Coordinates of N, CA, C and O in Angstrom, one line a residue:
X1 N 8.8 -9.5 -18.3 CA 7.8 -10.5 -17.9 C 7.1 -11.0 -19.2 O 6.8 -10.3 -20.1
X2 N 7.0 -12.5 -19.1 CA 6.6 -12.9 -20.3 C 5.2 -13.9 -19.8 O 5.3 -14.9 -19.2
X3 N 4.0 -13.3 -20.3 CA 2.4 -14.3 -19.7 C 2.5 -15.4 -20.6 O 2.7 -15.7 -21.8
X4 N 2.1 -15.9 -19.6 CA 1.9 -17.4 -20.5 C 0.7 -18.3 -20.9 O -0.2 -18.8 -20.2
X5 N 0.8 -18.2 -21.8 CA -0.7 -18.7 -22.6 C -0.9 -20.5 -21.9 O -0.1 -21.4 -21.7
X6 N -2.1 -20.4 -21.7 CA -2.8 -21.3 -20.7 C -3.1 -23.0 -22.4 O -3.5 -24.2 -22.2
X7 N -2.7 -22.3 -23.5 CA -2.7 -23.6 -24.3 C -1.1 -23.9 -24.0 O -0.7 -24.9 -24.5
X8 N 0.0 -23.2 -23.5 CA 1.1 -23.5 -23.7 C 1.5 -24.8 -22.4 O 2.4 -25.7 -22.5
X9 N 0.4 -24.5 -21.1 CA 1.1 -25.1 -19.9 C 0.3 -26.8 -19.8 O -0.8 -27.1 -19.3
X10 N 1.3 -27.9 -20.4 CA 0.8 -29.4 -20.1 C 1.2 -29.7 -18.9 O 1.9 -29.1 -18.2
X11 N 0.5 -30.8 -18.7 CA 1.0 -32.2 -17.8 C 1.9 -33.2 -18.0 O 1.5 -33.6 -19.0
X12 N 2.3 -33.5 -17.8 CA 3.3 -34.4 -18.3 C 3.2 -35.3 -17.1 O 2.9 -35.0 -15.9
X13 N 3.7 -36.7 -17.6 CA 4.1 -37.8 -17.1 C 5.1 -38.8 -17.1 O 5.0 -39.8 -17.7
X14 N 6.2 -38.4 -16.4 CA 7.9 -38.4 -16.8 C 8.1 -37.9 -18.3 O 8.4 -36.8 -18.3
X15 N 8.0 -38.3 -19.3 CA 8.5 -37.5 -20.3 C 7.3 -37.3 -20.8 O 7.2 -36.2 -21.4
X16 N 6.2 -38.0 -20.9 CA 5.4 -37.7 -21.9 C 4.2 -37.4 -21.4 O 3.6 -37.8 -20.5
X17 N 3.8 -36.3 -22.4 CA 2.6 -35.4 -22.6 C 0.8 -35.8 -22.4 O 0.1 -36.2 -23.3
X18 N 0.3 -35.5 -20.8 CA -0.9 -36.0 -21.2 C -1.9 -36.0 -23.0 O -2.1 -35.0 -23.7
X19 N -2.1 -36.9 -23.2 CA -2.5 -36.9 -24.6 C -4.0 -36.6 -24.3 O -4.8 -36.8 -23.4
X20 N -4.1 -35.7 -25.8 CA -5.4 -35.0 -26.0 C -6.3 -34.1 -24.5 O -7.4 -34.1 -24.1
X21 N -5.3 -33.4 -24.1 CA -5.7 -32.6 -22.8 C -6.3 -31.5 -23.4 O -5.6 -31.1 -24.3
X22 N -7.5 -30.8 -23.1 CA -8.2 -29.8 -23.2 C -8.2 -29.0 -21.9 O -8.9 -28.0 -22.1
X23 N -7.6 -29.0 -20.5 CA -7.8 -28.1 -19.7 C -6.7 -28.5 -18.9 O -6.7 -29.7 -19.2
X24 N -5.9 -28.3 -18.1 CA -5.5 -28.4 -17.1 C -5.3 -27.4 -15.7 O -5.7 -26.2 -15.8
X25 N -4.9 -27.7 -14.8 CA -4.8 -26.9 -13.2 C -4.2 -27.5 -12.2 O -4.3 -28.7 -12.0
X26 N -3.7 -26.9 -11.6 CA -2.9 -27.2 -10.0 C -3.2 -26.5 -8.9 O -2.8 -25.4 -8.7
X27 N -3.9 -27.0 -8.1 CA -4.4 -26.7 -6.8 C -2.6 -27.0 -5.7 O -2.0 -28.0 -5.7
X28 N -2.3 -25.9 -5.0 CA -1.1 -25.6 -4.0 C -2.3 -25.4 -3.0 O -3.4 -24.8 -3.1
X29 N -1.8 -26.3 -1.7 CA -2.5 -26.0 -0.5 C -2.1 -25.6 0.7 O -1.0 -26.0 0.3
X30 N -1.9 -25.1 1.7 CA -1.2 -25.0 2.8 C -2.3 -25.2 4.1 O -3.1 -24.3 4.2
X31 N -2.5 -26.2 5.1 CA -3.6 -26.1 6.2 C -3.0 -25.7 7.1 O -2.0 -26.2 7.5
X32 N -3.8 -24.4 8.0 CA -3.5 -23.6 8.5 C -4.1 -24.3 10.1 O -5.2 -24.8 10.3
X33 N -2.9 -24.0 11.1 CA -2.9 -24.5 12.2 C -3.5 -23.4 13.4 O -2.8 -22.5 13.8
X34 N -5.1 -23.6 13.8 CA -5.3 -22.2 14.3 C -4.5 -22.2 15.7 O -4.6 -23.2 16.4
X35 N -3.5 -20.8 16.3 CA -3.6 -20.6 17.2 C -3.9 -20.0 18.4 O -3.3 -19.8 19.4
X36 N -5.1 -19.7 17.9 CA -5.9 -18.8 19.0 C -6.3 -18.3 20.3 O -7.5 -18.5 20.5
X37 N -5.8 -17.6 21.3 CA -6.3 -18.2 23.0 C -7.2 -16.9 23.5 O -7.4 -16.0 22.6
X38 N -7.5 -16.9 24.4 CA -7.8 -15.8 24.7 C -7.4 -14.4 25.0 O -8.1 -13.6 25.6
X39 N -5.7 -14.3 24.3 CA -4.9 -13.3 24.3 C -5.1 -12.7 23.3 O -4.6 -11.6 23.2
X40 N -6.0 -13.4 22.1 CA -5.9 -13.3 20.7 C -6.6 -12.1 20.4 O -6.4 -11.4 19.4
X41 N -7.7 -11.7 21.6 CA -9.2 -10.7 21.2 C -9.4 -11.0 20.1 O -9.0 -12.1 19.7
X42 N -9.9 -10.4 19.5 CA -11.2 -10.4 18.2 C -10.8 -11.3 17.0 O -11.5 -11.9 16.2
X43 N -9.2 -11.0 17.3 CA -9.1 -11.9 15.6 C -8.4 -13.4 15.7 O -7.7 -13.6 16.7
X44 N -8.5 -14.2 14.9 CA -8.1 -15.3 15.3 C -6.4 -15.6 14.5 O -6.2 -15.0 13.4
X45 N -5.7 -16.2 14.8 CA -4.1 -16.2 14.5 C -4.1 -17.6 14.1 O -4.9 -18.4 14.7
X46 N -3.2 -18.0 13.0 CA -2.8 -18.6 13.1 C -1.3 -19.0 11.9 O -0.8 -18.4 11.0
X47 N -1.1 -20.6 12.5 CA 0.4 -20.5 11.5 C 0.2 -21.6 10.7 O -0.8 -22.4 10.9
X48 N 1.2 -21.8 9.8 CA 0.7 -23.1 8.0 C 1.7 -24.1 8.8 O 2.8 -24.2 9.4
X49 N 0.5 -24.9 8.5 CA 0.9 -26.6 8.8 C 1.7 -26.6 7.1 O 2.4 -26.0 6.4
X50 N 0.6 -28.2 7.4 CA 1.0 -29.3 6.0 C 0.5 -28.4 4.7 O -0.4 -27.6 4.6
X51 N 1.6 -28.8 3.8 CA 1.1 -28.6 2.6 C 0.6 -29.7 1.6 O 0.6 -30.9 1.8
X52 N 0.2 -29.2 0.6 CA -0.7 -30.5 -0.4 C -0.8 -30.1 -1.3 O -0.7 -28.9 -1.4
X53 N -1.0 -30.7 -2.5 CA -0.7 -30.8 -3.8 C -1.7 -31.5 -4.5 O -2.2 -32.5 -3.9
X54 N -2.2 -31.0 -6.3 CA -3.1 -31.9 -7.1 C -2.9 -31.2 -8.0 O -2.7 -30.0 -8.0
X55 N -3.0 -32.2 -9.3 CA -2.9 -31.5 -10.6 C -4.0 -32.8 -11.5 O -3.9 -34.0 -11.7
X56 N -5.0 -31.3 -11.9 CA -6.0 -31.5 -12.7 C -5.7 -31.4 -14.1 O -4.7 -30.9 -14.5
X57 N -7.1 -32.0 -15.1 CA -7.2 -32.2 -16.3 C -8.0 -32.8 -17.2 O -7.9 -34.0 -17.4
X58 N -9.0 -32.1 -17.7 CA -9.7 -32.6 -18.5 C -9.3 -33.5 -19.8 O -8.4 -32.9 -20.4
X59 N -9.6 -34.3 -20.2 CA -8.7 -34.6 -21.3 C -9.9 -35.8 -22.6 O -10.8 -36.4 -22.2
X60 N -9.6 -35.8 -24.2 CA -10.6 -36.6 -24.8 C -10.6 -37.8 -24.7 O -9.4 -38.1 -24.5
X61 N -11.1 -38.6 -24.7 CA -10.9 -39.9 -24.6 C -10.6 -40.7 -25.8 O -11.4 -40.9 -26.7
X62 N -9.0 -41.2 -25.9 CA -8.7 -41.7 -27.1 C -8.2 -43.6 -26.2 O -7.7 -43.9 -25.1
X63 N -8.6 -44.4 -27.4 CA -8.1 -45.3 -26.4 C -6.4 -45.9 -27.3 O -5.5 -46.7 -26.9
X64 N -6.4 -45.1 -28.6 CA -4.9 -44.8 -29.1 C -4.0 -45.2 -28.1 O -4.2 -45.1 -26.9
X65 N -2.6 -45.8 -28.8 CA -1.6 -45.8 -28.5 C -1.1 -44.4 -28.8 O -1.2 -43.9 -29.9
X66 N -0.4 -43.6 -27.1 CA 0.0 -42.5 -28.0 C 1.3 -42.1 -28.1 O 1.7 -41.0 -28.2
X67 N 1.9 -43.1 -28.3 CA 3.7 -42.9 -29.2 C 4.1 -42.2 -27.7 O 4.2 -42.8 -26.7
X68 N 4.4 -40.9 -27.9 CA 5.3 -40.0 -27.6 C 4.1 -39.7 -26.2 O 4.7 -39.4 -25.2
X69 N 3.1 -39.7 -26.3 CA 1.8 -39.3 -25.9 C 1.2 -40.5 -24.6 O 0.9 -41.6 -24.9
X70 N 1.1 -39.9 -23.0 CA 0.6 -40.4 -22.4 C -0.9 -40.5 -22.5 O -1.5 -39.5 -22.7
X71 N -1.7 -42.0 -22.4 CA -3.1 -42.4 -22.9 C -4.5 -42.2 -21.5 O -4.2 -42.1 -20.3
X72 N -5.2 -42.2 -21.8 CA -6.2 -42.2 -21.1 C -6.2 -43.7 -20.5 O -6.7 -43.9 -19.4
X73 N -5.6 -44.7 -21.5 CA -5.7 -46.2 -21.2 C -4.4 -45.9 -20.0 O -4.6 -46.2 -18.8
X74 N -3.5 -45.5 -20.4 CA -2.6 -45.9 -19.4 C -2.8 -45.2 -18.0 O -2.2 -45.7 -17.0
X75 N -3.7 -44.0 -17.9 CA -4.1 -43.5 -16.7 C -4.9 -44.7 -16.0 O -4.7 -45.3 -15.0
X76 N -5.8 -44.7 -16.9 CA -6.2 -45.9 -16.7 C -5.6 -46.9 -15.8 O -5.7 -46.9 -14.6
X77 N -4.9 -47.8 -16.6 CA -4.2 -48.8 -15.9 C -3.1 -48.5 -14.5 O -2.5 -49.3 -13.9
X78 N -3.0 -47.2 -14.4 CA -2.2 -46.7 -13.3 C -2.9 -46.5 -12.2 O -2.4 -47.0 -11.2
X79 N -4.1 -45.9 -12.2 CA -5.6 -45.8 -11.4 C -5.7 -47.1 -10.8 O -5.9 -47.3 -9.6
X80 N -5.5 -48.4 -11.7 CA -6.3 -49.8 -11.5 C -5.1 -50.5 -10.8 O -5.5 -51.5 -10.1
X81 N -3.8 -50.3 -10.8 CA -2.3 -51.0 -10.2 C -1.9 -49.4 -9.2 O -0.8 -48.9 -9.0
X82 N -3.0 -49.0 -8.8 CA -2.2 -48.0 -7.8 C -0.5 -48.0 -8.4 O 0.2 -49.0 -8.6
X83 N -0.2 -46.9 -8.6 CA 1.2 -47.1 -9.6 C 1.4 -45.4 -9.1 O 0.8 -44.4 -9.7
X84 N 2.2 -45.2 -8.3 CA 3.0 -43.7 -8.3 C 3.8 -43.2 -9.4 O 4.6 -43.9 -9.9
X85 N 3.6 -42.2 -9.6 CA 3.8 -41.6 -11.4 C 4.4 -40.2 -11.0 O 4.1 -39.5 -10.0
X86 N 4.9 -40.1 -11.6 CA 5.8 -39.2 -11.4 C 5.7 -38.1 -12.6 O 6.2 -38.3 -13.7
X87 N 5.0 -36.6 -12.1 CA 4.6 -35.8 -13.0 C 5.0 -34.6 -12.9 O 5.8 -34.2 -12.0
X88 N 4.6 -33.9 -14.0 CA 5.2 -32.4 -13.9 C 4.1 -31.7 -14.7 O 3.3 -32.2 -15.4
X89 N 4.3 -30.7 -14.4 CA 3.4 -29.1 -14.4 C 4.2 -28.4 -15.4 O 5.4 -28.3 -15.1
X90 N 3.9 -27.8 -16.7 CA 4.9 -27.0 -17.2 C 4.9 -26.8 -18.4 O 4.3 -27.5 -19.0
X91 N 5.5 -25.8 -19.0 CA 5.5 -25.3 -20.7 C 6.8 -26.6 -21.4 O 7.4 -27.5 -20.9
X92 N 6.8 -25.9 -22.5 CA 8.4 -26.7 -23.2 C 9.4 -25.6 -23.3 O 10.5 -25.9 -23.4
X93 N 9.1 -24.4 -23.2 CA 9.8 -23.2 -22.8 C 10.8 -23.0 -22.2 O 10.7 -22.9 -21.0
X94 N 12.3 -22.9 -22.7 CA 13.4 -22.8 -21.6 C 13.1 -21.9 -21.2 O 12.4 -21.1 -21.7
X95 N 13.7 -21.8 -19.5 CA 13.8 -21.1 -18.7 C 11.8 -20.0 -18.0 O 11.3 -18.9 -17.7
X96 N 11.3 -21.7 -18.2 CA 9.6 -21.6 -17.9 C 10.2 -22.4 -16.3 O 11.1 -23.2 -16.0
X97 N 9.2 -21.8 -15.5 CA 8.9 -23.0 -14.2 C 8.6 -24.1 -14.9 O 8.2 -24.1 -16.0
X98 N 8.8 -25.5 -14.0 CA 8.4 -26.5 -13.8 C 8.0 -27.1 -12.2 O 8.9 -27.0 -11.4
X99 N 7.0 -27.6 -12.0 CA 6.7 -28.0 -10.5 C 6.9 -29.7 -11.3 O 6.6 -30.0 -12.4
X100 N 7.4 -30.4 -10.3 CA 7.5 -31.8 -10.3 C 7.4 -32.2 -8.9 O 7.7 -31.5 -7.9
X101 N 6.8 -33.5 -8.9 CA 6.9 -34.6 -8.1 C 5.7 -36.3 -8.3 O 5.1 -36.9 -9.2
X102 N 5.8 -36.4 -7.2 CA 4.9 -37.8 -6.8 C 3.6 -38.0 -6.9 O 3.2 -37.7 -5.8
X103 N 2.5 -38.5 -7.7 CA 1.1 -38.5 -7.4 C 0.5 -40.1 -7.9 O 1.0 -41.2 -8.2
X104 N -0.7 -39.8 -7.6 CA -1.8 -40.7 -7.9 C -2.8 -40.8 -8.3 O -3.5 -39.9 -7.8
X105 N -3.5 -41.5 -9.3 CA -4.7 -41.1 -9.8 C -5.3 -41.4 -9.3 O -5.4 -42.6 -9.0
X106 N -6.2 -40.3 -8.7 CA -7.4 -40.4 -7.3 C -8.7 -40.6 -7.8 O -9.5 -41.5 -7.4
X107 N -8.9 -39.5 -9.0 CA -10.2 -40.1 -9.7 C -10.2 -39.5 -11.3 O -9.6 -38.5 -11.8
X108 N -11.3 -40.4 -11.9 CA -11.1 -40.2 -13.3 C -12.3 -40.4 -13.9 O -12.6 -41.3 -14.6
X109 N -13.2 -39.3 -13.7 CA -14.7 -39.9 -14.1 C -15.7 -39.4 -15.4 O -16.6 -38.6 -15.3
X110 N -15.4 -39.9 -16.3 CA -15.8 -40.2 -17.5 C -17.5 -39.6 -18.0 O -18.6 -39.8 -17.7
X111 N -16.9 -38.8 -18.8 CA -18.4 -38.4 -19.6 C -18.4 -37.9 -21.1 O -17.7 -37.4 -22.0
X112 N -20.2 -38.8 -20.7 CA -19.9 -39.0 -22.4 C -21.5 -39.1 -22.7 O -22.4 -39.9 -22.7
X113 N -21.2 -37.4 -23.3 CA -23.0 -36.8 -24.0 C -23.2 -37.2 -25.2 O -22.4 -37.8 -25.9
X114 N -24.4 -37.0 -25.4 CA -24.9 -37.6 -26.7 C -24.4 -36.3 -28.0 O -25.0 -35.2 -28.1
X115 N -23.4 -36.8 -28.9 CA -22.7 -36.0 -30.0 C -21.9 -34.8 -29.7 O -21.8 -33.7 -30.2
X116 N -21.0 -35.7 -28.5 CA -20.0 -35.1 -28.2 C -18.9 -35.6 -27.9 O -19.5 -35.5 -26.8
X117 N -17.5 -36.1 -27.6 CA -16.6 -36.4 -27.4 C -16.3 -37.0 -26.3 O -16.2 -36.2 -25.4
X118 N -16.1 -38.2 -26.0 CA -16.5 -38.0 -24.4 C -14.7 -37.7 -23.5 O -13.5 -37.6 -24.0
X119 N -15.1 -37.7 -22.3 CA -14.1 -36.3 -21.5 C -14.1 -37.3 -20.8 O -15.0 -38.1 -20.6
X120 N -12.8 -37.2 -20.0 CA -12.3 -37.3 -18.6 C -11.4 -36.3 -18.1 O -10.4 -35.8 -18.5
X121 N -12.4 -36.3 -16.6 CA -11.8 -35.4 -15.7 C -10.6 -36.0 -14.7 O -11.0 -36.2 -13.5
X122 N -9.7 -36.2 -14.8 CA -8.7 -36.8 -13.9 C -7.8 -35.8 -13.3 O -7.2 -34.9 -13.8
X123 N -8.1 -36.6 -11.5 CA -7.1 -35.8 -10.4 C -5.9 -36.3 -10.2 O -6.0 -37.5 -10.3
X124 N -4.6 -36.0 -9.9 CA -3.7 -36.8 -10.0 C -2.9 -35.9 -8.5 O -2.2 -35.0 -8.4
X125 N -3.7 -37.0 -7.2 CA -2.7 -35.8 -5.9 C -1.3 -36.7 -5.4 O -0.9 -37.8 -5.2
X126 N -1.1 -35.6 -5.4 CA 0.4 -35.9 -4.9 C 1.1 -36.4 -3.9 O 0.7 -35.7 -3.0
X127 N 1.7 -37.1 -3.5 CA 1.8 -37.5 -2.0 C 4.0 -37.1 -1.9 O 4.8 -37.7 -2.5
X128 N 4.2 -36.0 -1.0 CA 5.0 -35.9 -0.8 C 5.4 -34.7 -1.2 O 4.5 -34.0 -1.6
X129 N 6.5 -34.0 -1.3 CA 7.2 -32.4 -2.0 C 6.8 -32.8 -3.3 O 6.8 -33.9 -3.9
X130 N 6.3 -31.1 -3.6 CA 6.4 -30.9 -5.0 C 7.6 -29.7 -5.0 O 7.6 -28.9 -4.1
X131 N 8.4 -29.6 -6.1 CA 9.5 -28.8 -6.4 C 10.1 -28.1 -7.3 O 10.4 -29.0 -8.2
X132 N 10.3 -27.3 -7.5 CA 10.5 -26.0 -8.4 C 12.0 -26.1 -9.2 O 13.2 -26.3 -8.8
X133 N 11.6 -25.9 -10.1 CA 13.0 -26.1 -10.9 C 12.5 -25.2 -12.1 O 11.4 -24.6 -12.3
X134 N 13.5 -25.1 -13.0 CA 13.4 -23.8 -14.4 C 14.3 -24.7 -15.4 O 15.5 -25.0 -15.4
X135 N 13.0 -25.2 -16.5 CA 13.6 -26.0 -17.5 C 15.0 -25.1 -18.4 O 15.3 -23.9 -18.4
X136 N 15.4 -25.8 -18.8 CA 16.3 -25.7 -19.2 C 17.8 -24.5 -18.9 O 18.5 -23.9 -19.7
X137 N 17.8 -24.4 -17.3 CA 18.7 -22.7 -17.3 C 19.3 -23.6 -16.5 O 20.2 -23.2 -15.8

């Protein structure tokens, strides 16, 4: 077993790398369908509906072109053209997981202290499967 260092795991956006990211996360959801009757006594039962998907990220604010490098501008303009984007979860690591699929930038809200950098927090949920693959094996 090999742990994986939490500066190693990006975002990506078809090929390219959220630019200047300082944090990322993925929230996996499953909503649970109660089925409960009065056969149940004390405890309550139930079985997994729908699942759901989001992948988080703090990131600096550059308004750079970034070459190789997906922009805060271009989140941007994806946010403002509703534009489904097609992302992934993942190291550069052969034979690392990768989660891929479909999302949207739901929200992207900007801050910016006095003698500090300013940050955006952007959610990007998914609409549809997300799916499991192992780069390069």
């Amino acid at each position: 077993m090999a742990l994986v260092k939490g500066t190693d795991l990006r975002i990506f956006v078809g090929t390219k790398k959220i630019a200047n990211e300082t944090t990322c996360s993925i929230d996996l959801s499953t909503s649970m369908i109660e089925t409960s009757s009065k056969d149940s006594g004390a405890w309550a039962t139930q079985i997994p509906g729908r699942k759901s998907w989001s992948i988080s990220a703090t990131l600096q604010v550059d308004y750079a072109d970034g070459g190789a490098n997906y922009t805060y501008d271009e989140l941007l303009t994806a946010w403002l053209d509703q534009t489904a984007l097609t992302v992934s979860f993942k190291t550069a690591t052969v034979a690392d997981t990768t989660l891929t699929g479909t999302a949207y930038v739901e929200s992207k809200p900007v801050q910016a202290s006095d003698q500090e950098i300013a940050t955006v927090e952007v959610t990007l949920r998914g609409t549809g499967a997300l799916t499991k693959d192992v780069v390069g094996a």
